[in-house]
Amino acid sequence: MLRLENVSTWYGPIQALKGITLEVADGAMAAVLGANGAGKTTLMNTISGLMHPREGRIEFSGVRTDHARSDKIVRLGVVQVPEGRQLFPDLTVGENLRMGAYVRRDRASARDDQAWVFARFPVLKDRLRQLAGTLSGGEQQMLAIGRALMARPKLLLLDEPSLGLSPILVRQLFLTIAGLNRDGTTILVAEQNAHIALATSTCGFVLETGRLALEGRCEELRDDVRVRKLYLGGK
Ligand SMILES: Nc1ncnc2c1ncn2[C@@H]1O[C@H](COP(=O)(O)OP(=O)(O)OP(=O)(O)O)[C@@H](O)[C@H]1O
Ligand SMILES: [Mg+2]
């Protein structure tokens, strides 16, 4: 579904991604692991078109996207939940959800989708008129995902969804994300919490200073000596 070939992304003179080649299969839930500054956000932003690579190519469902505009990439079905959520704090929950549907022209099915988001995140329905900035951290993350779902993603990009959440909420959130995946949404999730990411995903990629250091099925990565030592706190 998604294919990156030798992708390099720079911030001016700083090279943040160094020749990344990877594939995410239709229906996968793939985790991107890596320490602070490894390039996880840069990878997400490069896939979603917020940044463009200097070299390499990106294809989504056979369409070349490495220099496409981000709104076109959203219309193709690649939707990102950004790091830190980036909700509109002074807008209500309902208004934030509608912003997620802005790429859509079909209002009726946007209403159906809202009903679908509420079925998954009932708390959002209860808080429809509450300002997003006054939601708890967990509720804000649900709203950020709900907003992305309003754009009907085929591939959902999640950048550190666990940020600032309690361990219990992180677990619940990843179970919810795995549920979305079971229902047919392909997922690419960048996460520092390697335990939960490897427990819930099907496959994983490990970034180290902008390079793809390791990749494999999550069971294999969980047993990998380097992953255990560097990311799972083991020996
Ligand atoms: N706007 C920028 N200008 C210059 N360098 C940047 C910029 N944004 C990120 N970088 C650099 O690019 C590298 C990758 O950063 P990135 O944000 O992708 O890492 P990350 O894996 O998402 O880290 P974190 O876990 O802290 O979110 C880092 O070395 C960072 O300093
Ligand atoms: Mg990041």
XYZ file of N, CA and C and ligand atoms in Angstrom:
737
model
N 0.827 -1.215 0.000
C 0.000 0.000 0.000
C 0.860 1.263 0.000
N 1.844 1.280 0.906
C 2.772 2.415 0.977
C 4.184 1.901 0.717
N 4.887 2.629 -0.143
C 6.245 2.197 -0.463
C 7.174 3.430 -0.479
N 8.233 3.357 0.330
C 9.255 4.414 0.306
C 10.525 3.812 -0.265
N 11.168 4.558 -1.139
C 12.379 4.057 -1.749
C 13.472 5.101 -1.600
N 14.448 4.785 -0.785
C 15.630 5.618 -0.650
C 15.305 7.078 -0.321
N 14.394 7.281 0.622
C 13.890 8.629 0.917
C 14.818 9.368 1.887
N 15.239 10.544 1.489
C 16.054 11.403 2.348
C 15.372 12.755 2.496
N 15.224 13.184 3.754
C 14.577 14.466 4.029
C 15.525 15.330 4.854
N 15.579 16.586 4.518
C 16.521 17.514 5.147
C 15.776 18.703 5.743
N 16.338 19.247 6.838
C 15.948 20.568 7.329
C 17.121 21.474 7.000
N 17.035 22.225 5.920
C 18.197 23.014 5.515
C 19.402 22.110 5.394
N 20.489 22.396 6.151
C 21.704 21.593 6.022
C 21.663 20.283 6.819
N 20.579 20.075 7.604
C 20.531 18.891 8.474
C 19.733 17.771 7.825
N 20.394 16.626 7.653
C 19.701 15.484 7.056
C 19.036 14.666 8.156
N 17.705 14.645 8.151
C 16.972 13.964 9.216
C 16.566 12.542 8.827
N 16.353 12.281 7.535
C 16.094 10.911 7.072
C 17.153 10.544 6.054
N 17.748 9.370 6.229
C 18.897 8.984 5.405
C 18.595 7.731 4.594
N 18.036 7.924 3.437
C 17.820 6.799 2.525
C 16.909 5.717 3.062
N 15.708 6.104 3.455
C 14.759 5.144 4.040
C 14.028 4.379 2.932
N 14.108 3.053 3.002
C 13.351 2.188 2.101
C 12.481 1.289 2.954
N 11.171 1.381 2.767
C 10.285 0.496 3.532
C 8.948 0.350 2.830
N 8.222 -0.685 3.241
C 6.885 -0.937 2.694
C 5.926 -1.235 3.820
N 4.718 -0.702 3.694
C 3.647 -1.049 4.624
C 2.541 -1.705 3.805
N 2.218 -2.944 4.158
C 1.219 -3.696 3.385
C -0.192 -3.270 3.774
N -1.092 -3.392 2.824
C -2.506 -3.132 3.069
C -2.963 -3.989 4.252
N -3.579 -3.370 5.247
C -4.095 -4.116 6.397
C -3.122 -4.255 7.553
N -1.888 -3.780 7.383
C -0.888 -3.916 8.454
C -1.121 -2.899 9.569
N -0.588 -3.208 10.729
C -0.414 -2.194 11.765
C 1.085 -2.172 12.037
N 1.735 -1.140 11.567
C 3.199 -1.071 11.619
C 3.630 -0.003 12.618
N 4.602 -0.363 13.446
C 5.118 0.570 14.446
C 6.450 1.148 13.969
N 6.659 2.432 14.233
C 7.962 3.049 13.989
C 8.553 3.387 15.350
N 9.640 2.714 15.689
C 10.272 2.930 16.990
C 11.536 3.746 16.811
N 11.929 4.399 17.873
C 13.174 5.162 17.815
C 13.240 6.148 18.956
N 14.446 6.516 19.343
C 14.657 7.452 20.448
C 14.277 8.865 20.016
N 14.316 9.800 20.942
C 14.106 11.207 20.608
C 15.071 11.612 19.509
N 14.550 12.259 18.506
C 15.412 12.782 17.445
C 15.799 11.759 16.394
N 15.250 10.539 16.471
C 15.622 9.494 15.504
C 15.068 9.769 14.106
N 13.983 10.576 14.055
C 13.411 10.912 12.745
C 11.986 10.430 12.549
N 11.329 10.006 13.627
C 9.972 9.457 13.521
C 8.987 10.488 12.967
N 9.001 11.682 13.565
C 8.074 12.732 13.113
C 8.404 13.158 11.691
N 9.682 13.250 11.394
C 10.082 13.629 10.035
C 9.567 12.600 9.028
N 9.647 11.323 9.402
C 9.136 10.267 8.521
C 7.632 10.436 8.294
N 6.902 10.640 9.381
C 5.445 10.824 9.274
C 5.124 12.035 8.398
N 5.811 13.150 8.664
C 5.539 14.382 7.911
C 5.918 14.240 6.439
N 6.920 13.423 6.168
C 7.335 13.221 4.776
C 6.298 12.366 4.046
N 5.717 11.401 4.747
C 4.687 10.556 4.120
C 3.403 11.350 3.894
N 3.066 12.219 4.863
C 1.789 12.951 4.749
C 1.909 14.197 3.878
N 3.125 14.507 3.427
C 3.297 15.631 2.508
C 3.478 16.979 3.186
N 3.614 16.981 4.521
C 3.919 18.238 5.211
C 5.355 18.648 4.910
N 6.191 17.633 4.611
C 7.566 17.883 4.165
C 7.781 17.081 2.891
N 8.707 17.511 2.090
C 9.023 16.756 0.875
C 10.456 16.256 0.939
N 10.677 15.033 0.489
C 12.043 14.505 0.517
C 12.911 15.179 -0.542
N 14.182 15.227 -0.272
C 15.102 15.785 -1.268
C 15.459 14.716 -2.300
N 15.506 13.472 -1.823
C 15.767 12.358 -2.742
C 14.779 11.234 -2.444
N 14.639 10.363 -3.404
C 13.833 9.163 -3.211
C 12.408 9.324 -3.705
N 11.647 8.222 -3.603
C 10.262 8.287 -4.049
C 9.332 7.618 -3.054
N 8.107 8.125 -3.035
C 7.073 7.574 -2.164
C 5.860 7.275 -3.036
N 5.312 6.074 -2.872
C 4.099 5.711 -3.602
C 3.061 5.242 -2.610
N 1.832 5.720 -2.834
C 0.713 5.223 -2.040
C -0.314 4.640 -2.999
N -0.639 3.373 -2.828
C -1.567 2.678 -3.737
C -1.208 2.936 -5.196
N 0.076 2.891 -5.484
C 0.529 3.031 -6.857
C 0.630 4.464 -7.360
N 0.241 5.447 -6.521
C 0.312 6.854 -6.944
C 1.545 7.484 -6.307
N 2.323 8.182 -7.104
C 3.524 8.809 -6.573
C 3.147 10.059 -5.768
N 3.615 10.147 -4.518
C 3.167 11.246 -3.649
C 4.315 12.081 -3.077
N 5.564 11.774 -3.431
C 6.647 12.457 -2.701
C 6.675 13.972 -2.934
N 6.066 14.445 -4.011
C 5.990 15.894 -4.168
C 4.560 16.382 -4.312
N 3.621 15.536 -3.871
C 2.207 15.929 -3.922
C 1.895 16.846 -2.746
N 0.853 17.667 -2.913
C 0.415 18.531 -1.806
C -0.281 17.693 -0.746
N -0.179 18.170 0.509
C -0.714 17.351 1.602
C -2.228 17.161 1.475
N -2.958 18.140 0.932
C -4.413 17.948 0.823
C -4.744 16.866 -0.203
N -3.911 16.764 -1.237
C -4.132 15.695 -2.218
C -3.853 14.336 -1.559
N -2.814 14.294 -0.744
C -2.465 13.039 -0.073
C -3.588 12.619 0.883
N -4.191 13.597 1.561
C -5.347 13.291 2.421
C -6.467 12.702 1.575
N -6.721 13.292 0.419
C -7.808 12.772 -0.438
C -7.520 11.369 -0.941
N -6.245 11.041 -1.090
C -5.902 9.667 -1.485
C -6.183 8.680 -0.347
N -6.265 9.221 0.894
C -6.587 8.342 2.024
C -5.496 8.239 3.075
N -4.498 9.116 3.005
C -3.430 9.099 4.018
C -3.685 10.256 4.982
N -4.037 9.939 6.220
C -4.419 10.984 7.170
C -3.562 10.850 8.425
N -3.051 11.999 8.881
C -2.102 11.992 9.998
C -2.724 12.560 11.268
N -2.478 11.886 12.386
C -2.752 12.468 13.703
C -1.410 12.977 14.203
N -1.235 14.303 14.216
C 0.113 14.825 14.478
C 0.564 14.657 15.925
N 1.876 14.715 16.115
C 2.450 14.694 17.460
C 1.875 15.888 18.230
N 1.459 15.658 19.468
C 0.903 16.758 20.262
C -0.530 17.099 19.896
N -1.141 16.289 19.027
C -2.580 16.358 18.706
C -3.009 17.539 17.843
N -2.534 18.735 18.187
C -2.850 19.933 17.394
C -4.325 20.081 17.100
N -5.087 20.041 18.164
C -6.517 20.346 18.050
C -6.690 21.859 18.022
N -7.905 22.291 17.745
C -8.216 23.715 17.866
C -8.842 23.889 19.243
N -8.046 24.383 20.232
C -8.513 24.352 21.629
C -9.747 25.218 21.867
N -9.919 26.284 21.085
C -11.047 27.189 21.320
C -12.277 26.814 20.510
N -12.192 25.714 19.775
C -13.373 25.199 19.083
C -13.921 24.012 19.874
N -15.200 23.748 19.679
C -15.824 22.632 20.399
C -15.377 21.299 19.786
N -15.737 20.236 20.505
C -15.469 18.888 20.008
C -16.116 18.705 18.630
N -17.376 19.116 18.519
C -18.095 18.973 17.240
C -17.421 19.741 16.124
N -16.982 20.959 16.435
C -16.324 21.782 15.401
C -14.990 21.176 14.982
N -14.252 20.628 15.954
C -12.987 19.966 15.610
C -13.245 18.766 14.699
N -14.278 18.005 14.998
C -14.588 16.847 14.154
C -14.930 17.297 12.743
N -15.691 18.396 12.650
C -16.064 18.863 11.304
C -14.842 19.315 10.500
N -13.835 19.845 11.226
C -12.603 20.244 10.520
C -11.959 19.031 9.849
N -12.123 17.866 10.461
C -11.548 16.645 9.894
C -12.230 16.246 8.603
N -13.474 16.716 8.426
C -14.234 16.335 7.235
C -14.130 17.395 6.152
N -13.229 18.395 6.358
C -13.226 19.527 5.428
C -12.855 19.134 4.005
N -12.127 18.018 3.882
C -11.749 17.600 2.527
C -12.917 16.934 1.804
N -13.998 16.696 2.561
C -15.107 15.936 1.998
C -16.128 16.867 1.366
N -16.765 16.420 0.344
C -17.808 17.238 -0.268
C -19.198 16.689 0.047
N -19.228 15.447 0.524
C -20.501 14.773 0.755
C -20.912 14.937 2.211
N -21.811 15.899 2.473
C -22.156 16.213 3.860
C -22.914 15.077 4.534
N -23.766 14.410 3.786
C -24.594 13.365 4.398
C -23.710 12.263 4.966
N -22.734 11.805 4.185
C -21.936 10.712 4.706
C -20.973 11.214 5.779
N -20.667 12.512 5.795
C -19.883 13.046 6.912
C -20.672 12.864 8.213
N -22.000 13.010 8.122
C -22.828 12.775 9.321
C -22.773 11.313 9.742
N -22.823 10.411 8.768
C -22.706 8.978 9.094
C -21.383 8.706 9.782
N -20.328 9.327 9.243
C -19.002 9.095 9.814
C -18.926 9.606 11.232
N -19.605 10.755 11.485
C -19.596 11.280 12.840
C -20.262 10.268 13.774
N -21.341 9.672 13.329
C -22.027 8.655 14.144
C -21.084 7.473 14.404
N -20.299 7.118 13.396
C -19.362 6.013 13.516
C -18.259 6.348 14.526
N -17.780 7.605 14.472
C -16.748 8.043 15.430
C -17.319 8.014 16.852
N -18.587 8.439 17.008
C -19.204 8.436 18.345
C -19.376 7.016 18.866
N -19.663 6.077 17.967
C -19.828 4.694 18.408
C -18.515 4.174 18.976
N -17.411 4.645 18.391
C -16.097 4.201 18.838
C -15.610 4.972 20.062
N -15.931 6.263 20.076
C -15.507 7.139 21.186
C -16.743 7.831 21.770
N -17.528 7.095 22.577
C -18.789 7.664 23.088
C -18.585 8.959 23.872
N -17.418 9.077 24.514
C -17.171 10.261 25.343
C -17.225 11.537 24.494
N -16.905 11.418 23.216
C -16.916 12.610 22.347
C -18.347 13.093 22.114
N -19.263 12.159 22.056
C -20.664 12.533 21.856
C -21.178 13.275 23.088
N -20.788 12.770 24.257
C -21.226 13.417 25.499
C -20.664 14.823 25.626
N -19.542 15.067 24.956
C -18.855 16.352 25.136
C -18.861 17.203 23.887
N -19.833 16.959 23.051
C -19.893 17.586 21.730
C -19.697 19.103 21.760
N -20.277 19.755 22.770
C -20.224 21.226 22.812
C -19.138 21.753 23.737
N -18.345 20.838 24.298
C -17.258 21.289 25.186
C -16.070 21.762 24.340
N -15.369 22.783 24.826
C -14.187 23.264 24.083
C -13.083 22.208 24.155
N -12.448 21.976 23.018
C -11.431 20.921 22.943
C -10.318 21.148 23.955
N -9.952 22.427 24.184
C -8.856 22.748 25.094
C -9.146 22.363 26.534
N -10.416 22.116 26.860
C -10.761 21.769 28.241
C -10.933 20.264 28.437
N -10.699 19.467 27.392
C -10.771 18.009 27.542
C -9.533 17.501 28.265
N -9.646 16.328 28.870
C -8.463 15.696 29.463
C -7.531 15.232 28.346
N -6.307 14.885 28.719
C -5.329 14.451 27.716
C -5.824 13.249 26.907
N -6.412 12.278 27.601
C -6.910 11.080 26.928
C -8.054 11.410 25.977
N -8.946 12.290 26.450
C -10.073 12.689 25.597
C -9.580 13.459 24.375
N -8.543 14.282 24.582
C -7.999 15.042 23.441
C -7.411 14.101 22.397
N -6.749 13.030 22.868
C -6.183 12.092 21.898
C -7.292 11.372 21.142
N -8.375 11.037 21.831
C -9.516 10.410 21.144
C -10.088 11.371 20.110
N -10.183 12.640 20.487
C -10.725 13.629 19.547
C -9.796 13.772 18.331
N -8.494 13.770 18.593
C -7.544 13.905 17.471
C -7.683 12.725 16.509
N -7.869 11.520 17.064
C -8.045 10.350 16.196
C -9.415 10.418 15.515
N -10.436 10.804 16.298
C -11.776 10.937 15.717
C -11.783 11.926 14.567
N -11.091 13.023 14.743
C -11.021 14.037 13.672
C -10.372 13.445 12.417
N -9.307 12.660 12.617
C -8.645 12.039 11.461
C -9.584 11.032 10.786
N -10.364 10.309 11.592
C -11.264 9.300 11.016
C -12.343 9.947 10.151
N -12.675 11.217 10.456
C -13.691 11.926 9.668
C -13.250 12.100 8.213
N -11.958 11.987 7.962
C -11.468 12.103 6.581
C -11.400 10.733 5.900
N -11.928 9.717 6.572
C -11.968 8.351 6.011
C -10.613 7.834 5.554
N -9.671 7.709 6.472
C -8.336 7.248 6.077
C -8.319 5.801 5.604
N -7.482 5.541 4.623
C -7.131 4.156 4.305
C -5.873 3.807 5.097
N -4.980 4.800 5.173
C -3.760 4.668 5.983
C -3.778 5.777 7.027
N -3.791 5.381 8.294
C -3.801 6.347 9.389
C -2.393 6.436 9.970
N -1.845 7.646 9.994
C -0.512 7.878 10.561
C -0.695 8.465 11.950
N -0.123 7.821 12.954
C -0.251 8.320 14.327
C 1.144 8.625 14.852
N 1.352 9.871 15.275
C 2.680 10.263 15.761
C 2.653 10.384 17.280
N 3.233 9.417 17.962
C 3.317 9.384 19.433
C 1.973 9.605 20.114
N 1.014 8.734 19.835
C -0.297 8.930 20.454
C -0.283 8.797 21.971
N 0.737 8.126 22.530
C 0.741 7.886 23.979
C 1.244 9.080 24.786
N 1.716 10.089 24.096
C 2.355 11.225 24.772
C 1.472 11.809 25.889
N 2.008 11.812 27.105
C 1.322 12.451 28.225
C 0.171 11.656 28.818
N -0.033 10.411 28.375
C -1.144 9.625 28.914
C -0.648 8.634 29.967
N -1.529 8.308 30.903
C -1.181 7.326 31.936
C -1.037 5.940 31.298
N -0.289 5.030 31.963
C -0.100 3.695 31.393
C -1.416 2.992 31.046
N -2.425 3.149 31.876
C -3.712 2.481 31.603
C -4.339 3.047 30.343
N -4.302 4.375 30.224
C -4.884 5.003 29.033
C -4.112 4.620 27.776
N -2.784 4.519 27.903
C -1.967 4.133 26.740
C -2.401 2.763 26.254
N -2.614 1.861 27.189
C -3.048 0.506 26.839
C -4.392 0.542 26.124
N -5.324 1.270 26.721
C -6.666 1.367 26.113
C -6.580 1.956 24.719
N -5.762 3.005 24.612
C -5.642 3.693 23.318
C -5.107 2.747 22.245
N -4.082 1.957 22.601
C -3.511 1.039 21.601
C -4.479 -0.089 21.265
N -5.301 -0.490 22.232
C -6.318 -1.496 21.911
C -7.337 -0.904 20.935
N -7.687 0.352 21.153
C -8.603 1.032 20.224
C -7.994 1.129 18.832
N -6.712 1.482 18.781
C -6.033 1.607 17.484
C -5.994 0.234 16.798
N -5.710 -0.808 17.578
C -5.692 -2.163 17.002
C -7.082 -2.538 16.487
N -8.126 -2.055 17.170
C -9.501 -2.295 16.728
C -9.775 -1.631 15.387
N -9.304 -0.413 15.236
C -9.453 0.286 13.942
C -8.769 -0.517 12.848
N -7.596 -1.038 13.192
C -6.836 -1.829 12.228
C -7.608 -3.098 11.846
N -8.170 -3.768 12.837
C -8.959 -4.983 12.541
C -10.139 -4.665 11.638
N -10.700 -3.458 11.798
C -11.846 -3.078 10.974
C -11.429 -2.591 9.590
N -10.120 -2.662 9.284
C -9.735 -2.420 7.894
C -8.849 -1.211 7.632
N -8.551 -0.403 8.664
C -7.683 0.749 8.433
C -6.222 0.321 8.621
N -5.400 0.585 7.637
C -3.972 0.310 7.760
C -3.372 1.401 8.656
N -2.454 1.003 9.534
C -1.943 1.933 10.553
C -0.417 1.983 10.509
N 0.112 3.208 10.597
C 1.544 3.382 10.839
C 1.659 4.278 12.065
N 2.221 3.735 13.127
C 2.236 4.476 14.392
C 3.667 4.651 14.895
N 4.071 5.911 15.064
C 5.386 6.217 15.630
C 5.242 6.267 17.142
N 6.145 5.603 17.838
C 5.922 5.461 19.274
C 7.243 5.243 20.006
N 7.400 5.970 21.126
C 8.588 5.726 21.950
C 8.363 4.578 22.909
N 7.098 4.318 23.220
C 6.768 3.214 24.117
C 6.810 1.918 23.319
N 8.010 1.314 23.257
C 8.207 0.143 22.408
C 7.418 -1.058 22.917
N 7.238 -1.152 24.234
C 6.495 -2.285 24.797
C 5.109 -2.379 24.180
N 4.373 -1.295 24.298
C 2.975 -1.330 23.851
C 2.908 -1.398 22.327
N 3.816 -0.700 21.653
C 3.777 -0.695 20.188
C 4.050 -2.092 19.638
N 5.022 -2.776 20.221
C 5.360 -4.120 19.718
C 4.327 -5.162 20.145
N 3.614 -4.867 21.235
C 2.595 -5.823 21.690
C 1.349 -5.762 20.810
N 1.094 -4.627 20.190
C -0.179 -4.478 19.465
C -0.019 -4.443 17.944
N 1.196 -4.188 17.443
C 1.361 -4.036 15.995
C 1.703 -5.374 15.346
N 1.634 -5.409 14.020
C 2.001 -6.634 13.308
C 3.482 -6.617 12.913
N 3.979 -5.437 12.574
C 5.384 -5.358 12.173
C 5.954 -4.015 12.624
N 7.272 -3.901 12.592
C 7.873 -2.690 13.114
C 9.124 -2.275 12.365
N 9.418 -0.985 12.482
C 10.626 -0.398 11.905
C 11.341 0.337 13.024
N 12.638 0.182 13.099
C 13.412 0.892 14.120
C 14.296 1.925 13.435
N 14.109 3.190 13.818
C 14.930 4.269 13.258
C 16.024 4.627 14.244
N 17.227 4.821 13.713
C 18.336 5.327 14.523
C 19.021 6.423 13.743
N 19.018 7.615 14.325
C 19.571 8.818 13.682
C 19.290 8.862 12.179
N 18.010 8.741 11.863
C 17.567 8.952 10.479
C 17.713 7.764 9.561
N 18.285 6.675 10.082
C 18.432 5.469 9.254
C 17.502 4.379 9.751
N 17.086 3.519 8.808
C 16.311 2.345 9.193
C 17.300 1.292 9.686
N 17.307 1.084 11.021
C 18.309 0.188 11.601
C 17.841 -1.263 11.587
N 16.546 -1.476 11.730
C 15.999 -2.834 11.838
C 14.566 -2.816 11.372
N 14.104 -3.929 10.845
C 12.675 -4.062 10.574
C 12.303 -5.528 10.674
N 11.036 -5.791 10.910
C 10.602 -7.182 10.983
C 9.228 -7.309 11.586
N 8.799 -8.546 11.742
C 7.535 -8.792 12.418
C 7.742 -8.488 13.895
N 6.676 -8.061 14.564
C 6.839 -7.622 15.949
C 7.349 -8.725 16.868
N 6.920 -9.976 16.631
C 7.428 -11.072 17.481
C 8.946 -11.159 17.365
N 9.443 -11.014 16.131
C 10.896 -11.089 15.933
C 11.592 -9.916 16.622
N 11.023 -8.730 16.464
C 11.667 -7.555 17.060
C 11.690 -7.647 18.581
N 10.600 -8.194 19.146
C 10.552 -8.327 20.618
C 11.675 -9.206 21.130
N 12.106 -10.166 20.301
C 13.162 -11.093 20.723
C 14.550 -10.621 20.321
N 14.618 -9.546 19.555
C 15.910 -9.079 19.061
C 16.738 -8.478 20.214
N 17.980 -8.902 20.292
C 18.826 -8.476 21.416
C 18.953 -6.950 21.472
N 19.158 -6.342 20.304
C 19.341 -4.880 20.296
C 18.077 -4.151 20.713
N 16.957 -4.632 20.207
C 15.684 -3.991 20.571
C 15.446 -4.137 22.066
N 15.722 -5.339 22.598
C 15.514 -5.562 24.027
C 16.372 -4.609 24.845
N 17.610 -4.472 24.430
C 18.548 -3.660 25.196
C 18.217 -2.163 25.089
N 17.965 -1.722 23.864
C 17.819 -0.286 23.644
C 16.406 0.230 23.918
N 15.392 -0.601 23.627
C 14.028 -0.056 23.666
C 13.107 -0.724 24.669
N 13.479 -1.923 25.116
C 12.575 -2.610 26.040
C 13.163 -2.677 27.450
N 14.306 -2.036 27.657
C 14.895 -1.969 28.986
C 15.408 -3.305 29.497
N 15.667 -4.251 28.573
C 16.158 -5.554 29.020
C 17.656 -5.674 28.848
N 18.150 -6.928 28.947
C 19.580 -7.146 28.814
C 19.876 -7.869 27.511
N 12.553 22.246 12.149
C 13.723 21.619 12.269
N 14.876 22.223 11.932
C 16.062 21.586 12.044
N 16.201 20.319 12.479
C 15.085 19.677 12.826
C 13.782 20.290 12.749
N 12.882 19.390 13.175
C 13.567 18.277 13.512
N 14.890 18.447 13.294
C 15.952 17.446 13.543
O 15.675 16.288 12.792
C 15.966 15.120 13.555
C 14.732 14.226 13.607
O 13.708 14.875 14.343
P 12.273 14.255 14.533
O 11.412 15.297 15.129
O 11.842 13.650 13.266
O 12.566 13.101 15.592
P 11.578 12.185 16.405
O 12.065 10.798 16.249
O 10.176 12.486 16.037
O 11.840 12.642 17.909
P 10.824 12.726 19.170
O 10.736 11.333 19.710
O 11.541 13.613 20.117
O 9.524 13.272 18.696
C 16.449 15.618 14.900
O 17.832 15.582 14.916
C 15.936 17.038 14.992
O 16.797 17.837 15.751
Mg 8.526 13.104 17.044
